[in-house]
Coordinates of C-alpha atoms and ligand atoms in Angstrom, one line a residue:
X1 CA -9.0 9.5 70.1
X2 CA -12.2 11.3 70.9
X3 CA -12.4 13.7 73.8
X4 CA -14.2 17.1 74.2
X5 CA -13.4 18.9 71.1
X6 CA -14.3 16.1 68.6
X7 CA -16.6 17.0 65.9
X8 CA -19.3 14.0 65.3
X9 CA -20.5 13.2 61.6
X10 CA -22.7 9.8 60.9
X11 CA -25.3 7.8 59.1
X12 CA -28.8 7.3 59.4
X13 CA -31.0 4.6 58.4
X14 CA -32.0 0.9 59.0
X15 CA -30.3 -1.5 58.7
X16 CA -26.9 0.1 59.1
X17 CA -24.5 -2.2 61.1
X18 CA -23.2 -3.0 57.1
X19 CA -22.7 0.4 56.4
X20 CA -19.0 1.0 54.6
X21 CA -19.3 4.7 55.2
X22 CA -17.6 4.3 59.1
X23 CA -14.5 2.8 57.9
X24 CA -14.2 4.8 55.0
X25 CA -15.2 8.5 56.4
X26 CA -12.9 7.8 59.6
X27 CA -10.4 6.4 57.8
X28 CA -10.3 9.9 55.5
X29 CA -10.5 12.4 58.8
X30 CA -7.6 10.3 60.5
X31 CA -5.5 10.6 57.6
X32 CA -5.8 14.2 57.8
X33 CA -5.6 14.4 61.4
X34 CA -9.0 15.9 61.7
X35 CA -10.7 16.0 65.1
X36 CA -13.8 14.5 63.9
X37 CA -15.5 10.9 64.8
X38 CA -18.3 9.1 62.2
X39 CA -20.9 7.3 64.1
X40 CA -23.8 4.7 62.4
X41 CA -26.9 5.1 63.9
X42 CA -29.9 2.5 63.6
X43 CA -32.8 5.2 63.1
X44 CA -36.7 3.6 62.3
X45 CA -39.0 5.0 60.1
X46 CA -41.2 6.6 62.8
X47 CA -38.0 8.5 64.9
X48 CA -36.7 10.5 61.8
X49 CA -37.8 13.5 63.0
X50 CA -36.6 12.9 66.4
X51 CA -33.4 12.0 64.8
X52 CA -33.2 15.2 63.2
X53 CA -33.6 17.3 65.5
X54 CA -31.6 15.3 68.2
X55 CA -28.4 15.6 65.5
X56 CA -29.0 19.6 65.9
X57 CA -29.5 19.5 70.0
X58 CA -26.2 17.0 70.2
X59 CA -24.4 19.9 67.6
X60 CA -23.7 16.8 65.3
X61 CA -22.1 18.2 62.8
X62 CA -23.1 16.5 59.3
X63 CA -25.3 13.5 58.6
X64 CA -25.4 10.4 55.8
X65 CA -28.8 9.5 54.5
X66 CA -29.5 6.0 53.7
X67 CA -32.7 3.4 53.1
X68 CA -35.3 4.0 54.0
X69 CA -34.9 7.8 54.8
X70 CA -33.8 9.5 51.8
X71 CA -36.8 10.8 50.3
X72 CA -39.0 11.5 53.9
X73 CA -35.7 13.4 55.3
X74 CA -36.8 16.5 52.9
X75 CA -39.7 17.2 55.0
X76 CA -37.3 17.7 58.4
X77 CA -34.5 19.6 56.6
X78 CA -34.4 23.4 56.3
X79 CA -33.0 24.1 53.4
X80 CA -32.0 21.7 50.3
X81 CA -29.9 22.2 46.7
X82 CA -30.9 22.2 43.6
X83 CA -29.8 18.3 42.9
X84 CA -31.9 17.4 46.1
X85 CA -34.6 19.0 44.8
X86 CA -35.3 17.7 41.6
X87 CA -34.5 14.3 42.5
X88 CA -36.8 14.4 45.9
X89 CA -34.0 12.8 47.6
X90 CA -31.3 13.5 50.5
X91 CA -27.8 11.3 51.4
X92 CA -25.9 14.7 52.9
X93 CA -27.0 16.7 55.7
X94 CA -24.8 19.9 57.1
X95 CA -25.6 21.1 60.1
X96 CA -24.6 24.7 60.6
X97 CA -25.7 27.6 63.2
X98 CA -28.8 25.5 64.2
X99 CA -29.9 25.2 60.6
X100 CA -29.9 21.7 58.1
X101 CA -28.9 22.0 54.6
X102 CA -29.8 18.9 52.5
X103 CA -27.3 17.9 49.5
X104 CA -27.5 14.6 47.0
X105 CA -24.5 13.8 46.0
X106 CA -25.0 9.7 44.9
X107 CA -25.9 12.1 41.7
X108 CA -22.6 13.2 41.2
X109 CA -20.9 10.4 42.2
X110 CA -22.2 8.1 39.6
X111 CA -21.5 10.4 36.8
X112 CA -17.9 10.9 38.5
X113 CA -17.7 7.6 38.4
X114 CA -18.3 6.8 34.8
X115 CA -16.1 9.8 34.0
X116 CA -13.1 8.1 35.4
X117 CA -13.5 6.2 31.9
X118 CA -14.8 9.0 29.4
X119 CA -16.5 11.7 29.4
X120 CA -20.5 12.0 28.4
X121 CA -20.7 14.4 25.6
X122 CA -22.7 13.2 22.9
X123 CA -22.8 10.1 24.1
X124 CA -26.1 7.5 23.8
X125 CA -26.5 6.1 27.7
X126 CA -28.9 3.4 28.7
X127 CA -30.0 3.0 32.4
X128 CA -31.8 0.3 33.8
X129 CA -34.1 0.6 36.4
X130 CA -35.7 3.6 37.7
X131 CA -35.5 3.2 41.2
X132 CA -33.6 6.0 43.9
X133 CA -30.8 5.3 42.5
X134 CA -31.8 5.2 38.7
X135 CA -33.5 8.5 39.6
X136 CA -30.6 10.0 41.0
X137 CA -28.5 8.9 38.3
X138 CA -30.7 10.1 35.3
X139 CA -31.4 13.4 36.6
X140 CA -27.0 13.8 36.7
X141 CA -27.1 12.9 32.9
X142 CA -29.4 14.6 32.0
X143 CA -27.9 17.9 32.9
X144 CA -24.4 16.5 31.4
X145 CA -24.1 16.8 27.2
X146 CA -25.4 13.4 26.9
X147 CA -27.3 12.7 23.4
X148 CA -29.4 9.6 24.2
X149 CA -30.9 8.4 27.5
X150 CA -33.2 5.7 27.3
X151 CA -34.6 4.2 30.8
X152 CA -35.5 0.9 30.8
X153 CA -37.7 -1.1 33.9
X154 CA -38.8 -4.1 34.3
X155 CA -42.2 -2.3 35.6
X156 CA -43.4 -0.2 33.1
X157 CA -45.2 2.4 35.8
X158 CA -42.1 3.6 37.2
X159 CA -39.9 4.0 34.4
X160 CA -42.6 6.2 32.9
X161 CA -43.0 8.2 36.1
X162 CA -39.3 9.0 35.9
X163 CA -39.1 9.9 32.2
X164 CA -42.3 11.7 32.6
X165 CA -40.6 13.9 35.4
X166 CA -37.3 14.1 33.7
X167 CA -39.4 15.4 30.5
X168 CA -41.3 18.3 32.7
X169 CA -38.3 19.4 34.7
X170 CA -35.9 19.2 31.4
X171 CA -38.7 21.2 29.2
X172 CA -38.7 24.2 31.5
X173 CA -36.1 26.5 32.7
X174 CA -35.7 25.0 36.6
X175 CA -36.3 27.5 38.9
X176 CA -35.3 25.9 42.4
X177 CA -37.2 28.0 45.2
X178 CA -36.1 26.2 48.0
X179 CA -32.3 25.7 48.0
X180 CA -29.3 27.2 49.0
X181 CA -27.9 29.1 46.5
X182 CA -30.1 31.1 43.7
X183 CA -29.4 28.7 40.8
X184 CA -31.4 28.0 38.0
X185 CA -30.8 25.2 35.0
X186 CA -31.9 26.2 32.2
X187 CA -32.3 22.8 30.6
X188 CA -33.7 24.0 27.3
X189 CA -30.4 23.8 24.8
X190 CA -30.0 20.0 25.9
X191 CA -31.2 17.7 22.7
X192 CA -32.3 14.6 24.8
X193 CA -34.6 11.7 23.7
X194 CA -36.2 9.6 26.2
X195 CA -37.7 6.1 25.1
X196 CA -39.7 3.5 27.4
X197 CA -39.0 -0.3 26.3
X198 CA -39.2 -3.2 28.8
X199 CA -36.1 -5.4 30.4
X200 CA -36.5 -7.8 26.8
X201 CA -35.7 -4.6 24.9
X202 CA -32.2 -4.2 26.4
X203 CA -30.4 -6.1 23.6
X204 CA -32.0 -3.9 20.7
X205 CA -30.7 -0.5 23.1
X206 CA -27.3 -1.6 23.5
X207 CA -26.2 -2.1 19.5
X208 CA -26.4 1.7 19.6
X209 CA -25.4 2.6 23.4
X210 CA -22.1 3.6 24.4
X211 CA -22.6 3.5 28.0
X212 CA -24.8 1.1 30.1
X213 CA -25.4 1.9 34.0
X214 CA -27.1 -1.2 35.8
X215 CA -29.2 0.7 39.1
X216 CA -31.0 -2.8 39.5
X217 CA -29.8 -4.9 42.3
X218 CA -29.4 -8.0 40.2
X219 CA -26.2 -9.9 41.2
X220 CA -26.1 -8.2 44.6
X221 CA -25.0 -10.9 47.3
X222 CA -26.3 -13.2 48.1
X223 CA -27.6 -13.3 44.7
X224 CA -24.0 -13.1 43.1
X225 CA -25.0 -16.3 40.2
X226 CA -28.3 -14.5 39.4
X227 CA -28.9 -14.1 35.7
X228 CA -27.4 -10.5 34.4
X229 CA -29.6 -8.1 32.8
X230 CA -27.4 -8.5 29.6
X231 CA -25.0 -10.8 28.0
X232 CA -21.1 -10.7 26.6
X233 CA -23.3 -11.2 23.4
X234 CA -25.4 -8.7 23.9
X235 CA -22.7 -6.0 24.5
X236 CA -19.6 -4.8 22.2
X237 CA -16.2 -3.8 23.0
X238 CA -16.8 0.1 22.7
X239 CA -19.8 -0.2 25.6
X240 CA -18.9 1.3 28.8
X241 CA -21.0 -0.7 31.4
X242 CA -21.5 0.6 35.2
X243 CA -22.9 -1.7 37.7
X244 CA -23.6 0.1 41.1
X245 CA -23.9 -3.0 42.9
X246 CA -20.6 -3.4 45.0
X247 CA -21.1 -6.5 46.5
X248 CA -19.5 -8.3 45.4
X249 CA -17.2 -6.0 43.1
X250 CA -17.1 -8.5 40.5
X251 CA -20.6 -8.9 39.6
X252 CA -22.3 -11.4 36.8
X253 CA -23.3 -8.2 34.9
X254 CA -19.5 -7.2 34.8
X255 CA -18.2 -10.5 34.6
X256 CA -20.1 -10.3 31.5
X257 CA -18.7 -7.5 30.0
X258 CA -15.2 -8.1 30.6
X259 CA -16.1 -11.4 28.1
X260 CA -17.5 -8.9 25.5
X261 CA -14.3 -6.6 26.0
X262 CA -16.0 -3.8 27.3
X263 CA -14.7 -1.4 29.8
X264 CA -15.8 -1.9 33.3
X265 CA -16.8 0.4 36.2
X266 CA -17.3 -1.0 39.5
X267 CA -20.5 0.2 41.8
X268 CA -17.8 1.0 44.1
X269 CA -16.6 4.1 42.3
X270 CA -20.2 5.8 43.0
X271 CA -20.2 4.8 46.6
X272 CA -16.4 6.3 46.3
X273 CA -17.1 9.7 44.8
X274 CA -20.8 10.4 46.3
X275 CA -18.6 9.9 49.9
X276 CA -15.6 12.4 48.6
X277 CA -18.3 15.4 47.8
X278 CA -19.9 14.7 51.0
X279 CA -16.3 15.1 52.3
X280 CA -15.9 18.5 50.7
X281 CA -19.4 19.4 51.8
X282 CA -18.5 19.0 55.8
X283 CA -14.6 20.0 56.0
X284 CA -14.1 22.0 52.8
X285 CA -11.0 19.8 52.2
X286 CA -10.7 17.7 48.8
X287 CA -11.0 14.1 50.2
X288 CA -8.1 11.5 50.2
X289 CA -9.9 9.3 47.2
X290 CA -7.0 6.7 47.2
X291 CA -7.2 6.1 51.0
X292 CA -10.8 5.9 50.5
X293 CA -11.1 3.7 47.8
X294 CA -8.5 1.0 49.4
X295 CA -10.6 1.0 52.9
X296 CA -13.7 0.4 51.1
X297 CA -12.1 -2.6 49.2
X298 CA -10.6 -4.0 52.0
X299 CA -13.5 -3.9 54.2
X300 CA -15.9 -5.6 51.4
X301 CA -12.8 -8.1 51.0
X302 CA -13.0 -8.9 54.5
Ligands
NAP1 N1 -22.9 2.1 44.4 C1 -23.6 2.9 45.2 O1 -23.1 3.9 45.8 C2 -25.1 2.7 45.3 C3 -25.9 3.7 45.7 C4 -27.3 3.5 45.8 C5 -27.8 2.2 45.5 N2 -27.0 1.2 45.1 C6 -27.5 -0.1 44.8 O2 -28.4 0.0 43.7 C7 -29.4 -1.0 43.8 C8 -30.8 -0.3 43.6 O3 -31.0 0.6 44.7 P1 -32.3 1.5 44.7 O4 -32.3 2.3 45.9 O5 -32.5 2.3 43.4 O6 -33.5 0.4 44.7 P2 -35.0 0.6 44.3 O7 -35.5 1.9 44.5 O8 -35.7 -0.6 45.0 O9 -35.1 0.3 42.7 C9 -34.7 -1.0 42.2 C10 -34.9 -1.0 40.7 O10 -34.5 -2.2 40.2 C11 -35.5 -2.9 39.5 N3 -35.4 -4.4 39.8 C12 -35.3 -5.0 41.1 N4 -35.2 -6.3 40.9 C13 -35.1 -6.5 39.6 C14 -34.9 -7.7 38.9 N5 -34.8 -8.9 39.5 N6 -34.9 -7.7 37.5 C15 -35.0 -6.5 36.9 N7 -35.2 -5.3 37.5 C16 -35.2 -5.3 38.9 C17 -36.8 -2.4 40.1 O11 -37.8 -2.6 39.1 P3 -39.4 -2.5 39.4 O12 -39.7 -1.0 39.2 O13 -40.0 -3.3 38.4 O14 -39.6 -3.0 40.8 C18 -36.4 -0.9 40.3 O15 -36.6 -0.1 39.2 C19 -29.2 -1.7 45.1 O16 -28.6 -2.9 44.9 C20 -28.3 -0.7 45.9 O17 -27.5 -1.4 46.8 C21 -25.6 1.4 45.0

């Protein structure tokens, strides 16, 4: 029940009635009988700021980031991380003694995600797309002991943005100068070969890939028949491939691969293990993944 001591978390952005962060993030504090509440709030484009700093005067205690705020939030938040910086996005906000601290953690919780399966070392990983969530994906790899990552977009201009920035940021030690902590990645021992090729090109980069991550939102309901990015033929039985879509769970690209014998991993497990660090991030308490992962599933099997 809430009352006078309850500690108020949410989510910002628009549209967010479909949100499966409520469910999930009350679920968690309930099952550790934490005094705390998760709230969605509808915020437009032009009140972000006034969002921001309303969460600080109402002493809300974290924030989730979604469309379309995630890259504009950096300009109201104090301070930031290291992850948040290089990607130029925000999903986690901590409010603490007045001050914001910004946090991206859909980074971590892809890779987490994929890591259920196997780890990355040395392994040749193909993304496609270079959207947010390609972005935020690719910069995680990249710092993991991958040996391949080849991005591949339907539109050449954004693809080559992203590898252009991954090749600066990776070719210099990464000084962050605006974070929380005094960390610096030094990038410079990672072996890692970008290549540009075009959506037709995806065939010729799976022979060799061992792990494919789908950031498009091909398949995503109510588009569930759409035609995948890549075929059971296409694919082979050692290929790890990651859909984020989640919706459904089951989507044409993994329907796919379970026909080529590949190992799946559902979008879900991202949306999964961004939401635990953002748990450990606002009570300092390892988050209940199982409880987690069954509310999310019921709720999109509703
Ligand atoms: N599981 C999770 O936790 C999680 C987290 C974040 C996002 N997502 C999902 O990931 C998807 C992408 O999100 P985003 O924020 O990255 O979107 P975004 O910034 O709009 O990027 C979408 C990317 O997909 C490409 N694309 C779009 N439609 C395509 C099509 N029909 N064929 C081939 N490529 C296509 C776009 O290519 P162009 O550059 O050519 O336009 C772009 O690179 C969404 O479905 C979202 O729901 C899931």
């Amino acid at each position: 029940m809430i009352n006078g001591t309850t500690k108020i978390f949410g989510i910002i952005g628009d549209p967010v009635e479909h949100s499966l962060s409520p469910p999930m993030f009350n679920a968690a504090f309930k099952s550790l009988n934490l005094d705390y509440a998760y709230v969605p709030f509808n915020v437009k484009k032009q009140d972000l700021k006034f969002a921001i700093a309303g969460a600080k005067a109402f002493d809300i205690k974290g924030l989730n980031v979604t469309i379309p705020h995630k890259r504009k939030v950096l300009n109201e938040i104090d301070k930031f991380d290291i992850m948040a910086n290089l990607i130029g996005a925000v999903n986690t906000i901590k409010f603490h003694n007045g001050k914001s601290y910004g946090f991206n953690t859909d980074c971590v919780g892809a890779v987490r995600a994929i890591e259920e399966v196997s780890n990355l070392n040395d392994k040749n990983v193909v993304i496609v797309g270079a959207g947010g969530a390609a972005r935020a994906i690719a910069f995680q790899v990249a710092i993991t002991n991958v040996k391949n990552l080849t991005i591949i977009n339907r539109s050449e201009k954004k693809a080559k943005s992203l590898v252009y920035d991954l090749k600066t940021l990776l070719s210099a030690n990464f000084k962050d100068n605006s974070k929380l902590d005094d960390i610096t990645i030094d990038f410079s021992h990672i072996d890692l070969n970008f290549d540009y090729g075009g959506i037709d090109s995806i065939p010729k980069h799976l022979k060799n890939a061992d792990i494919l991550i789908d950031t498009t939102p091909v398949g995503m309901d109510p588009n569930v028949d759409a035609e995948p990015i890549a075929t059971a033929n296409e694919m082979h039985s050692d290929l790890i491939v990651n859909d984020i879509v989640y919706n459904p769970i089951n989507t044409c690209l993994l329907k796919e691969a379970k026909l080529a014998n590949a190992t799946i991993v559902s979008g879900i497990k991202m949306l999964l293990y961004q939401g635990a660090e953002n748990f450990k991030i606002w009570t300092g308490l390892e988050a209940p993944i199982d409880l987690m992962e069954k509310t999310l599933l019921n709720e999109i099997n509703k």
